[in-house]
Protein backbone atom coordinates (compact mmCIF):
# COMPACT_ATOMS: atom_id res chain seq x y z
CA UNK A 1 4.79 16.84 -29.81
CA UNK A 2 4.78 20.78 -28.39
CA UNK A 3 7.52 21.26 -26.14
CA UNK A 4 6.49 21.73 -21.87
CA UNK A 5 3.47 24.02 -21.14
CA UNK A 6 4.27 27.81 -20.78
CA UNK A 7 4.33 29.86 -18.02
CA UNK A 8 1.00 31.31 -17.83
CA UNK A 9 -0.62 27.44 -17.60
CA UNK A 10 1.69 26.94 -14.57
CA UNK A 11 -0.29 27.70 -11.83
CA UNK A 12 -3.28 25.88 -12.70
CA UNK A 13 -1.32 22.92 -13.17
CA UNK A 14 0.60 23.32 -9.80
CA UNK A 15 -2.98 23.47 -7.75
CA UNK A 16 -4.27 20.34 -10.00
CA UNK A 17 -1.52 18.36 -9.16
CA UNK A 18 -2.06 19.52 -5.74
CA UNK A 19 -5.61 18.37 -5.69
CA UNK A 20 -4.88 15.05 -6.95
CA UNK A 21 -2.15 14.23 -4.43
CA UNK A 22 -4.46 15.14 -1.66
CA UNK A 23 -7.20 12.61 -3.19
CA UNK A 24 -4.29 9.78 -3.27
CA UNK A 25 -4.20 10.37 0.53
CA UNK A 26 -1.04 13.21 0.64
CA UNK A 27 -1.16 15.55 3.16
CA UNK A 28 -0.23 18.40 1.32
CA UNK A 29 -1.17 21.78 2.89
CA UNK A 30 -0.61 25.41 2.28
CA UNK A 31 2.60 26.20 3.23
CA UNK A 32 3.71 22.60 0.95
CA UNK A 33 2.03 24.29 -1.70
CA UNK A 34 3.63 28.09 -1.36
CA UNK A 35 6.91 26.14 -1.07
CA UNK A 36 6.41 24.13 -4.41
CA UNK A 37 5.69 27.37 -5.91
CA UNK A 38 8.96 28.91 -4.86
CA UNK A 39 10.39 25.85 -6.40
CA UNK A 40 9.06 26.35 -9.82
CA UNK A 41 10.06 30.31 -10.10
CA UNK A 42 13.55 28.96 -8.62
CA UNK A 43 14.20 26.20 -10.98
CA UNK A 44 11.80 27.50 -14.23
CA UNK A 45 10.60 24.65 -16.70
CA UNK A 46 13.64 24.20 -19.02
CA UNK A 47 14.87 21.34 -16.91
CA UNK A 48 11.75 19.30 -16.54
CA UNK A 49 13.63 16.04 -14.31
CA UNK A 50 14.97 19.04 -11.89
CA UNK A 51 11.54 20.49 -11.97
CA UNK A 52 10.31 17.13 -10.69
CA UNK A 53 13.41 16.37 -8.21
CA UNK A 54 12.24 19.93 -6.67
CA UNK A 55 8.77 20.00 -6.18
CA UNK A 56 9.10 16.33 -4.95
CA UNK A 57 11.37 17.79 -2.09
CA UNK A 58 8.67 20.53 -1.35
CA UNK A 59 5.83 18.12 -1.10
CA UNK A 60 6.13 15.02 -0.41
CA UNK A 61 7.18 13.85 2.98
CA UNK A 62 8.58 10.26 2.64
CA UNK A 63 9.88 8.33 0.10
CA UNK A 64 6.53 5.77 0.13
CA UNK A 65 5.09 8.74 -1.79
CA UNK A 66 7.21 9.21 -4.75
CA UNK A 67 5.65 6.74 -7.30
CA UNK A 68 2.26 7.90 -6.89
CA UNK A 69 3.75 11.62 -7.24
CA UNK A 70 5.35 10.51 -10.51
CA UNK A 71 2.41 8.99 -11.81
CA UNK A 72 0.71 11.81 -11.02
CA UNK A 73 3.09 14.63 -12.17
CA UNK A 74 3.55 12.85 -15.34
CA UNK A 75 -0.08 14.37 -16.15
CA UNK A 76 -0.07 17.61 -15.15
CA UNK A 77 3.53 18.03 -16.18
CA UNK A 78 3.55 16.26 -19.03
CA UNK A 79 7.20 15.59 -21.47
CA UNK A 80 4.69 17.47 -24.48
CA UNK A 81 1.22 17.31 -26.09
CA UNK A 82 -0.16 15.11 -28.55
CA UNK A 83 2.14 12.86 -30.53
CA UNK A 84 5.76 12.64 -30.07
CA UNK A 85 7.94 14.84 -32.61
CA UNK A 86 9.65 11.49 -33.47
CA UNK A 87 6.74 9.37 -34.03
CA UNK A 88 5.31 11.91 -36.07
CA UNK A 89 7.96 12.61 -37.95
CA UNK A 90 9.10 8.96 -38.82
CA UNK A 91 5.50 7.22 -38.12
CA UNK A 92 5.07 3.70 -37.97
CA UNK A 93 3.44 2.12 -41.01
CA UNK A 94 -0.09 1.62 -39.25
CA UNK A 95 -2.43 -1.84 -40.27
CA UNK A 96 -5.65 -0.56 -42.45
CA UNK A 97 -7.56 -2.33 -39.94
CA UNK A 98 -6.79 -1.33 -36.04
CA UNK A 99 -7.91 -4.87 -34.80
CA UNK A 100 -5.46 -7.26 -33.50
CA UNK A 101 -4.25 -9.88 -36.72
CA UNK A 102 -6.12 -13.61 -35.70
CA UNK A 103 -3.49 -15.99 -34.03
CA UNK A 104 -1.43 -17.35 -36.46
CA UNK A 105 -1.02 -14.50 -39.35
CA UNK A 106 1.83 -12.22 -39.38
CA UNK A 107 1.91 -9.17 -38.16
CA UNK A 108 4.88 -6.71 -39.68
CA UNK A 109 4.41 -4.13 -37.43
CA UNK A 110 4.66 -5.90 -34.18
CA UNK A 111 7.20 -8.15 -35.31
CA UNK A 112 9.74 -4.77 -36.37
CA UNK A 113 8.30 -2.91 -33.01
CA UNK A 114 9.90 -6.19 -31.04
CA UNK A 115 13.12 -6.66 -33.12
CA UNK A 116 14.10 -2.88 -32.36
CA UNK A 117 12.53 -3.24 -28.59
CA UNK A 118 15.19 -6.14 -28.21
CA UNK A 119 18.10 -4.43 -30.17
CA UNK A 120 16.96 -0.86 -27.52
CA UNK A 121 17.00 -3.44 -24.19
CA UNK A 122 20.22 -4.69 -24.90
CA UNK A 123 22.42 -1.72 -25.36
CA UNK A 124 20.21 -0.08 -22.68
CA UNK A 125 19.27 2.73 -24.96
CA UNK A 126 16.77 4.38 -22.72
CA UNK A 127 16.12 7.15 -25.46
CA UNK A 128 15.99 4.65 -28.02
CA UNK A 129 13.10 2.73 -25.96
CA UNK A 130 11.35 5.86 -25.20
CA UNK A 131 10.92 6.36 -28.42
CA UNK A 132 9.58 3.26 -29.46
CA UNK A 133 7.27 3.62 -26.06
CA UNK A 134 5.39 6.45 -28.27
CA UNK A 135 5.53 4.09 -31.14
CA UNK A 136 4.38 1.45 -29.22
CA UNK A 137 0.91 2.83 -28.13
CA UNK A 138 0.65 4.40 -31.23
CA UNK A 139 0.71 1.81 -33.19
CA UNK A 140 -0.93 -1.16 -30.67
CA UNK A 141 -2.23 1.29 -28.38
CA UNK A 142 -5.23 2.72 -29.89
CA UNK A 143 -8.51 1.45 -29.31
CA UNK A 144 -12.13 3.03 -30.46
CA UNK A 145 -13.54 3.25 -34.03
CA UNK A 146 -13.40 7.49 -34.09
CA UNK A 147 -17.25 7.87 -33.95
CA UNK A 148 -17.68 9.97 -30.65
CA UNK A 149 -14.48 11.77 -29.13
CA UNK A 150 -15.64 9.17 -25.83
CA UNK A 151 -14.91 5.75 -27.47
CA UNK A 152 -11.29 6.79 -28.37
CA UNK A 153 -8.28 5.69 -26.42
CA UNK A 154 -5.64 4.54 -25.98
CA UNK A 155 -4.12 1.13 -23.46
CA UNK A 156 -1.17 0.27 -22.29
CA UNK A 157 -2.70 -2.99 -21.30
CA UNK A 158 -3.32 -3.63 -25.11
CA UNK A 159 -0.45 -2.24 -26.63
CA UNK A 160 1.63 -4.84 -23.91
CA UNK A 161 -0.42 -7.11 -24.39
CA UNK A 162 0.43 -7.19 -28.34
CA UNK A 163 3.97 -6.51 -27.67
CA UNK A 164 4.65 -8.91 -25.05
CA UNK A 165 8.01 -7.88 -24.65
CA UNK A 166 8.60 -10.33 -21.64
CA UNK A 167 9.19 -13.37 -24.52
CA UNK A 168 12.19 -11.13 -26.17
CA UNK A 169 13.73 -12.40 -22.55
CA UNK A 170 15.58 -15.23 -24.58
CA UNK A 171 16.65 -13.31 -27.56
CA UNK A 172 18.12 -10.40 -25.57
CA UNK A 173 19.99 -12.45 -22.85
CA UNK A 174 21.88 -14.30 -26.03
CA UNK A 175 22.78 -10.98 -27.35
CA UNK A 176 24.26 -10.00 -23.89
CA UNK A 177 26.09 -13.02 -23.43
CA UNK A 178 27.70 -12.77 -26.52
CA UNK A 179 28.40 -8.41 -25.24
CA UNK A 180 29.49 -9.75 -22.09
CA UNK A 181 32.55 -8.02 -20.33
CA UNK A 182 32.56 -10.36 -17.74
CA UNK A 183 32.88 -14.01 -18.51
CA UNK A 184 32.02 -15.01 -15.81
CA UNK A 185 28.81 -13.33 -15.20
CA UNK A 186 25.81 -15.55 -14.59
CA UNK A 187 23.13 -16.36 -16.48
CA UNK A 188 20.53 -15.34 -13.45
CA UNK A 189 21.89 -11.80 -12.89
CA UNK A 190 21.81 -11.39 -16.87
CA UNK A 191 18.27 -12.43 -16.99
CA UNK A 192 17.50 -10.16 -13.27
CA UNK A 193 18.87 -7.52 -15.14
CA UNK A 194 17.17 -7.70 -18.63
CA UNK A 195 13.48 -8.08 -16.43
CA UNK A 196 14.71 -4.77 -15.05
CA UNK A 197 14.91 -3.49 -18.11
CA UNK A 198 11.51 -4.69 -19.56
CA UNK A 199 9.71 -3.51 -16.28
CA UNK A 200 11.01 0.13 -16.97
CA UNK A 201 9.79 -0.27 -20.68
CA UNK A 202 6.56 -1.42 -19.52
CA UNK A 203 6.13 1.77 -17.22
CA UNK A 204 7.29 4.24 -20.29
CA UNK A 205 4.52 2.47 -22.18
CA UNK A 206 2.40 3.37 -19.16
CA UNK A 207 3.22 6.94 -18.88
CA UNK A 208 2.92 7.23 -22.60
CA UNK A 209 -0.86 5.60 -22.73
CA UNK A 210 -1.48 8.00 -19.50
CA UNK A 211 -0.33 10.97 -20.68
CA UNK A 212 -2.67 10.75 -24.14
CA UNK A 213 -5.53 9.22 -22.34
CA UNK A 214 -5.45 12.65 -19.95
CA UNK A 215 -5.20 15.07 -23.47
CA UNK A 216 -8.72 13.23 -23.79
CA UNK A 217 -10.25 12.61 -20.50
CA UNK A 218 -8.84 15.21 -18.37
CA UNK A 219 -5.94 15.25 -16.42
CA UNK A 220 -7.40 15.40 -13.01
CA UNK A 221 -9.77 12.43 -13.79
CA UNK A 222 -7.02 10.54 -14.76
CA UNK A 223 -5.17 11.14 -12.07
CA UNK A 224 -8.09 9.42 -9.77
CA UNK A 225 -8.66 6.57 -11.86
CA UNK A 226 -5.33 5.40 -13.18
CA UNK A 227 -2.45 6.37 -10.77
CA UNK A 228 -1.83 3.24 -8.54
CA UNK A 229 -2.28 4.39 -4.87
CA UNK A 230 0.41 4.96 -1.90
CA UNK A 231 1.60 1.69 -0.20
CA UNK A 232 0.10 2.89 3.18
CA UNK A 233 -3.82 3.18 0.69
CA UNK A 234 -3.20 -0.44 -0.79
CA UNK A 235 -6.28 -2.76 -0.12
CA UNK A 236 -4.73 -5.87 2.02
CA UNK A 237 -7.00 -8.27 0.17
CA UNK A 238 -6.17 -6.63 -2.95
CA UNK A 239 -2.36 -6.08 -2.89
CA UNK A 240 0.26 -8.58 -5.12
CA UNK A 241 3.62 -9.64 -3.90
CA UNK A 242 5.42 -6.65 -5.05
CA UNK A 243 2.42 -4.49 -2.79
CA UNK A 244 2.96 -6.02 0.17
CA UNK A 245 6.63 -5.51 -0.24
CA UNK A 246 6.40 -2.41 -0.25
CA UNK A 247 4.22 -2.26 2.57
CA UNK A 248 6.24 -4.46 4.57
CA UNK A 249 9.12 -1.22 3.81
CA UNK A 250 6.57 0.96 5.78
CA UNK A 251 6.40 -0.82 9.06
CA UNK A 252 8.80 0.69 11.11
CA UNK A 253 8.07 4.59 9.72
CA UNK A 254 4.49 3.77 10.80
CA UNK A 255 5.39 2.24 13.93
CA UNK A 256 7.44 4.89 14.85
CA UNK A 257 4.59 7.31 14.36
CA UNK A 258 2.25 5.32 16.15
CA UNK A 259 4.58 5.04 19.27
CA UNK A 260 5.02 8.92 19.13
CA UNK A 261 1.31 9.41 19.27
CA UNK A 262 0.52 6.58 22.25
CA UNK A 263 3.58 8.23 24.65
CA UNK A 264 1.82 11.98 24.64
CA UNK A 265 -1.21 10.21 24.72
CA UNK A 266 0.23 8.62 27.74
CA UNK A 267 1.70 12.05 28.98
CA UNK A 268 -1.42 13.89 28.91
CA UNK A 269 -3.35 10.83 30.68
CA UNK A 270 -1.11 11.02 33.57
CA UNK A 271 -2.38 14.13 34.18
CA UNK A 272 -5.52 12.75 35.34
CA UNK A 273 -8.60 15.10 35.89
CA UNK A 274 -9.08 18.22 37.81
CA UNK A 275 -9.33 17.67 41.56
CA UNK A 276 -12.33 19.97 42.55
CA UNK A 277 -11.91 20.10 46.41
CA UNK A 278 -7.83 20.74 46.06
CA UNK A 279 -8.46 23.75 43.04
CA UNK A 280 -10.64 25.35 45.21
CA UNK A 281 -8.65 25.06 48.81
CA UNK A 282 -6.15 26.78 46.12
CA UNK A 283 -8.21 29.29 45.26
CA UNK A 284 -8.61 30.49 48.58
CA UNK A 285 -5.19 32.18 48.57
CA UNK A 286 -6.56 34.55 45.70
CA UNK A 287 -9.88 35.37 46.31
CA UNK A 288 -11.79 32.21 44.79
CA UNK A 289 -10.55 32.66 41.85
CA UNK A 290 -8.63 29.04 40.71
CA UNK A 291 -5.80 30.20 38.89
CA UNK A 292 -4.07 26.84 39.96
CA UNK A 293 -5.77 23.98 38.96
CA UNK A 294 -5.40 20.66 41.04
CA UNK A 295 -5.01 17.28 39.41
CA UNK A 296 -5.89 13.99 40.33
CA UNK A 297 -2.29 12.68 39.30
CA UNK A 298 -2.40 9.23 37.13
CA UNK A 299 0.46 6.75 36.64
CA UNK A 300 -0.95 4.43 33.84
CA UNK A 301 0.98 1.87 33.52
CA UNK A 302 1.63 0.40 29.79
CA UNK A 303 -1.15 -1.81 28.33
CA UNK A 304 -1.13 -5.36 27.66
CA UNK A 305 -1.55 -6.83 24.21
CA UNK A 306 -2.93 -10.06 22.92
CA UNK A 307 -3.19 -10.35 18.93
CA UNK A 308 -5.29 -13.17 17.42
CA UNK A 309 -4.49 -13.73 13.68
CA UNK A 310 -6.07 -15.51 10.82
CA UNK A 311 -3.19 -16.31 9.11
CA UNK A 312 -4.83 -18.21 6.05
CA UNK A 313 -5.58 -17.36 2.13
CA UNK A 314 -5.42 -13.75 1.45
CA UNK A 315 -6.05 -12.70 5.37
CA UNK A 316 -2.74 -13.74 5.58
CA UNK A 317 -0.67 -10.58 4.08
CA UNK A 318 -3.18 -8.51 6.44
CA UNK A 319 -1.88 -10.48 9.81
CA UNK A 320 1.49 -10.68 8.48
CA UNK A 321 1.97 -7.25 8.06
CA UNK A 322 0.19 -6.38 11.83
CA UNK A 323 1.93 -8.64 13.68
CA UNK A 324 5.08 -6.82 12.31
CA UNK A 325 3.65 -3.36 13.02
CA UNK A 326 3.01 -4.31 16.79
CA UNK A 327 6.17 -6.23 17.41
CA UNK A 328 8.00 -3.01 15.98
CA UNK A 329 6.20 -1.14 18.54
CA UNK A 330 6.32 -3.79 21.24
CA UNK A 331 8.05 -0.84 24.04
CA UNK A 332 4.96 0.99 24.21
CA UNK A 333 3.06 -2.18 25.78
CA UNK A 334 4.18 -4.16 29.09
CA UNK A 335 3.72 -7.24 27.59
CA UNK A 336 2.61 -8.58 24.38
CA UNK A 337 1.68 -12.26 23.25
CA UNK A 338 0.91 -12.94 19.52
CA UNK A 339 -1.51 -16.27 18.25
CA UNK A 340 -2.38 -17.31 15.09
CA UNK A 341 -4.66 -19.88 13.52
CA UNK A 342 -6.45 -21.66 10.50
CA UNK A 343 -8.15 -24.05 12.60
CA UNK A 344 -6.30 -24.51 15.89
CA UNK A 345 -4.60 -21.73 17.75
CA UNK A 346 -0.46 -21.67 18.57
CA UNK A 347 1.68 -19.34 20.23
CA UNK A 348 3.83 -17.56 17.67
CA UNK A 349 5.57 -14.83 19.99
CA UNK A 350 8.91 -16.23 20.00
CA UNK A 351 8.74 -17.12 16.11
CA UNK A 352 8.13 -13.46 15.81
CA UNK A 353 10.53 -11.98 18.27
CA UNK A 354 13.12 -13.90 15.78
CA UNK A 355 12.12 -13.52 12.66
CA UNK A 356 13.04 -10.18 11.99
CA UNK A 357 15.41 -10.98 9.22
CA UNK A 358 12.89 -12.45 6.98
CA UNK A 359 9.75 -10.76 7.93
CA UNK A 360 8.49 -11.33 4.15
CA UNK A 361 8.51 -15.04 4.93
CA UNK A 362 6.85 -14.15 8.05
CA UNK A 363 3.32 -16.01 7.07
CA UNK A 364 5.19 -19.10 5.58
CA UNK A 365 7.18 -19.76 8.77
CA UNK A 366 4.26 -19.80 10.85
CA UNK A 367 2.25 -22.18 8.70
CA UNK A 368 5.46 -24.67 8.60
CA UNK A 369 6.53 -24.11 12.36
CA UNK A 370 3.51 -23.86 14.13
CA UNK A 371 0.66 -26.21 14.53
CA UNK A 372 -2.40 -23.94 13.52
CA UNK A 373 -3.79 -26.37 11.06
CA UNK A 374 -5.21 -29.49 11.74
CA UNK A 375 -6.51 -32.46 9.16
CA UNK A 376 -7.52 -29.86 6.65
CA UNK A 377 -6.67 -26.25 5.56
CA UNK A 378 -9.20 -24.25 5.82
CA UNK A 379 -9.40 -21.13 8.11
CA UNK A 380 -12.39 -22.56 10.87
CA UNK A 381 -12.79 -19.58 13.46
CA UNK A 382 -15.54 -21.57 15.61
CA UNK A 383 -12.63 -23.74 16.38
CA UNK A 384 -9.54 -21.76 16.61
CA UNK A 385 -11.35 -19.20 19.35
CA UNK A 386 -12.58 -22.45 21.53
CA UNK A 387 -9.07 -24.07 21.41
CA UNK A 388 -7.85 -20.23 22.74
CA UNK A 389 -10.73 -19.99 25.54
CA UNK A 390 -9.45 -23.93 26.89
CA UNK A 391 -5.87 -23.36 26.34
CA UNK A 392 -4.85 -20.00 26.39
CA UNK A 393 -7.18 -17.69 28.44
CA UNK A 394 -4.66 -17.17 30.82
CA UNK A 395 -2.78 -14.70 28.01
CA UNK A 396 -5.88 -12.12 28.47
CA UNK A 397 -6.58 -9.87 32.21
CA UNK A 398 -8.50 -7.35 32.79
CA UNK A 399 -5.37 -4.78 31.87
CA UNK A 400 -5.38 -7.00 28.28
CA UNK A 401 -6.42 -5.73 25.00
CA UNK A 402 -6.88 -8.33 22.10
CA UNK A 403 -7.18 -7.58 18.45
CA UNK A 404 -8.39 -10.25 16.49
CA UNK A 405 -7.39 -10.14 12.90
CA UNK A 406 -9.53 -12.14 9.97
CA UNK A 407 -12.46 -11.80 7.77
CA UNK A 408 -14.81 -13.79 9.69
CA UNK A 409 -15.51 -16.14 7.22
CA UNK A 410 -16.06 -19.39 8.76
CA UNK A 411 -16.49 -21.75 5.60
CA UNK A 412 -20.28 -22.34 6.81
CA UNK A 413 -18.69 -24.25 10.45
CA UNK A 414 -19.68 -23.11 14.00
CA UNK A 415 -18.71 -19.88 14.61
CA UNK A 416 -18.69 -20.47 18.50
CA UNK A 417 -19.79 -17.19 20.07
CA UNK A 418 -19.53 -18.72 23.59
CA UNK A 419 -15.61 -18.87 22.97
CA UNK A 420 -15.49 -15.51 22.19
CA UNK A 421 -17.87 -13.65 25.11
CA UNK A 422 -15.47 -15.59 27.29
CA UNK A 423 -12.79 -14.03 25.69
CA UNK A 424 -14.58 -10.63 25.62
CA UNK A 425 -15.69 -11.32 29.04
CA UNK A 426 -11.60 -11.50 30.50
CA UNK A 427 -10.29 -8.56 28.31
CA UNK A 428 -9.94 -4.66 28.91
CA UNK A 429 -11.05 -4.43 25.71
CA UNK A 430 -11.38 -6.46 22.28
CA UNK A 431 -11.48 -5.12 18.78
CA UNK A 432 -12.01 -7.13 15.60
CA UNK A 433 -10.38 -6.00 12.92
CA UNK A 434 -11.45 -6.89 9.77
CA UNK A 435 -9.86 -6.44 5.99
CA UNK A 436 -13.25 -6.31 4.24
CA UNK A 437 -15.18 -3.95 3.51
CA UNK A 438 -18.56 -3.79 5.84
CA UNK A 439 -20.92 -4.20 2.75
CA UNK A 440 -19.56 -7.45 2.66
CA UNK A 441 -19.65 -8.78 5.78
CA UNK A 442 -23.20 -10.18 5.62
CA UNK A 443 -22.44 -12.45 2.63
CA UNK A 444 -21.37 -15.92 2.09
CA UNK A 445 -19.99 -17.76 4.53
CA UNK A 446 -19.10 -14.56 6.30
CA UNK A 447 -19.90 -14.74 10.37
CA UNK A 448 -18.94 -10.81 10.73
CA UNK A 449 -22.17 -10.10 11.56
CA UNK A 450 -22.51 -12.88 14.23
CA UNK A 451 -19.05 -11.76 15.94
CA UNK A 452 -19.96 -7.72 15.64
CA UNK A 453 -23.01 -8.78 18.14
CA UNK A 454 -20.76 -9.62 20.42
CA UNK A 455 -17.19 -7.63 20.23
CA UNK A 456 -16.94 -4.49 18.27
CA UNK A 457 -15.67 -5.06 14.73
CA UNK A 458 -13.65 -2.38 12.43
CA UNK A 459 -13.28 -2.51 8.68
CA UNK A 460 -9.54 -2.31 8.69
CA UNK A 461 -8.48 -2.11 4.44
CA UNK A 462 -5.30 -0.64 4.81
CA UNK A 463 -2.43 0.19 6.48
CA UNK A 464 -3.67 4.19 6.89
CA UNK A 465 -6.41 2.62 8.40
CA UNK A 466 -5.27 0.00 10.50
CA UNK A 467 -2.35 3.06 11.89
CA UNK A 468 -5.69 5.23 12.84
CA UNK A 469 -7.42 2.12 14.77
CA UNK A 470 -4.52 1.37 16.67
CA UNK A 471 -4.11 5.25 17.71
CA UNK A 472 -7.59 5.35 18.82
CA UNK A 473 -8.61 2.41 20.42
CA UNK A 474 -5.61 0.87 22.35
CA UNK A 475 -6.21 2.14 25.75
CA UNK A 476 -2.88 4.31 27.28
């Protein structure tokens, strides 16, 4: 493998990284990008983990960023081209035929890759496993038969999937309790720390397959298809326990923001609109001319909030993570009041207000504490909505705004429209916010269509999303 690109490639590379942090949703501008430059004459190439420790500080701007930069500077930066010096110079003694061996018959090659793999994770040789990452997708990696430059490859999914270095888990936590320091170190934090260790292996692997699929592909289109997106661009329907973790992390940055944005929106509303008759009395003093305009002043007073969640199946990491957003940003409203259902409505507020210490258990306490399910579990919106219209209308004035959170799908019941025009028909203002995407709203058992007759509804996907709803349509 050819040592890091020279000089002369730099600048190409340093825009095309650019580009493909702006298409992962960075806001990276001009002056971001003369700054990054500066960074790279600064620090040179020879020290490639400073390069990246710089021209993270000059464009990123918080730390929910840095994996996708990473991932992404990985391929425009890469470690070298083509195959690693060590793997070519020590190669590993590849099958005749490329094809997985049938279940059952040996297989040489994997079994040495996972007895050195196990023997690397225990001592925590980190240049020992990069290494056999190269060897790794070199050897289990490849994929394509060589007859058009298009069907070759290479997977990390495949080469993993061969390895499966998550069985070694056994073999490796022996070996450390036999190394052990520390007698009385558990079994658990051995085993926490050995799935530490496998995780990072699996992400060399990942770089590795990345980084040779780009030499192919392009590293640009790579960086599009491949590079997992920001926690604030994660689908909620989509997103794994370890995603909405992470998301969870962003709360109170992106409450902060949003508060910052609602108070000068509420500064420059209580300015109120020019006052024609006083801005021209004014202007009598020079001429007609109104060099002092007259305002009608304002004093709006803070909103009122009512959120209505869905807090069943896969809705439920969606209302789980807005229920935390607005109760982090519960001082910019006078009063807010938070509901959630599968097919009967209950107050949560107070279950909220205290649950800050375990907000990822957030969902799970409301479905054990609060009676939103009746004599089955499945999420029936006809229902929930008339049980809020008879028992809790008095939550909602005519200074309320209520966000309803859910897909809409009503498992083929009653979607009760009358429940919700009487809701609509209380409220300042009420915005459905849904976690699909619109193209789906008029399938299955889907009532989005029904419910967008009557309130307005917003495809709401992530939390980028849901941050630029609540900016625009709570009222100040």
């Amino acid at each position: 493998m050819t040592t890091a690109p020279p000089p002369a490639d730099t600048a190409a590379r340093l825009t095309g990284l650019v580009r493909a942090l702006r298409g992962h949703g960075l806001r990276i501008g001009p002056a971001e990008t003369v700054d990054a430059a500066a960074v790279l004459d600064v620090l040179g190439l020879a020290d490639r983990e400073q390069m990246r420790a710089g021209l993270a500080a000059a464009l990123l701007r918080s730390d929910t960023q840095r994996a996708a930069f990473d991932a992404t500077f990985d391929l425009f930066f890469p470690l070298g081209v083509g195959t690693p010096e060590a793997v070519r110079a020590d190669p590993p003694a590849l099958p005749d035929d490329p094809r997985p061996p049938r279940p059952g018959r040996p297989d040489p090659l994997r079994d040495d890759l996972r007895e050195r793999l196990a023997a690397a994770l225990a001592a925590d040789d980190r240049a020992a496993q990069a290494r056999l990452a190269g060897e790794v997708v070199e050897a289990l990696g490849r994929y394509g038969a060589g007859a058009t430059p298009a069907s070759d490859g290479w997977s990390a999914h495949q080469a993993l999937g061969r390895l499966a270095p998550e069985t070694l888990l056994a073999r490796i936590l022996a070996a450390l309790r036999e190394q052990a320091t520390t007698p009385d170190l558990s079994d658990r934090v051995l085993a926490d720390e050995i799935r530490r260790r496998i995780q990072d292996f699996r992400a060399l692997v990942a770089t590795e397959a990345r980084r040779r699929v780009a030499e192919l592909r392009g590293a640009e289109r790579i960086a599009e298809r491949a590079v997992a997106p920001t926690a604030d661009r994660i689908d909620f329907l989509a997103a794994g326990r370890d995603q909405l973790a992470e998301l969870r992390r962003t709360v109170h940055p992106l409450a902060r923001k949003l508060a910052t944005r609602l108070a000068a929106r509420r500064r420059r509303a209580a300015r109120g609109q020019i006052d024609l008759r006083r801005t021209l009395r004014r202007s009598l003093s020079t001429g007609g001319v109104p060099l002092r305009p007259a305002y009608r002043l304002r004093h709006p007073a803070r909103p009122e909030l009512v959120l209505l969640c869905d807090v069943s199946g896969s809705v439920a990491g969606f209302a789980d993570f807005t229920m935390l957003l607005v109760q982090a940003m519960s001082e910019q409203f006078s009063k807010v009041r938070v509901f959630a259902f599968v097919n009967r409505t209950a107050e949560v507020t107070a279950l909220l207000a205290r649950g800050d210490a375990d907000p990822a258990r957030l969902a799970a306490r409301i479905l054990t504490e609060a009676k939103v399910m009746g004599h089955h579990g499945n999420s029936d919106y006809g229902s929930a909505l008339g049980e809020f219209a008879e028992r809790h209308l008095d939550a909602v004035g005519p200074r309320t705004s209520v966000l309803i959170l859910g897909d809409a799908r009503t498992n083929h019941r009653d979607p009760n429209l009358d429940a919700l025009r009487r809701i609509a028909g209380r409220a300042r203002r009420v915005h459905w916010l849904n976690p699909e995407q619109p193209a789906l709203w008029p399938t299955g058992d889907s009532a989005a269509a029904a419910y967008a007759g009557v309130v307005e509804m917003h495809s709401c996907r992530n939390a980028r999303r849901l941050g630029e709803l609540i900016a625009r349509l709570l009222p100040v």
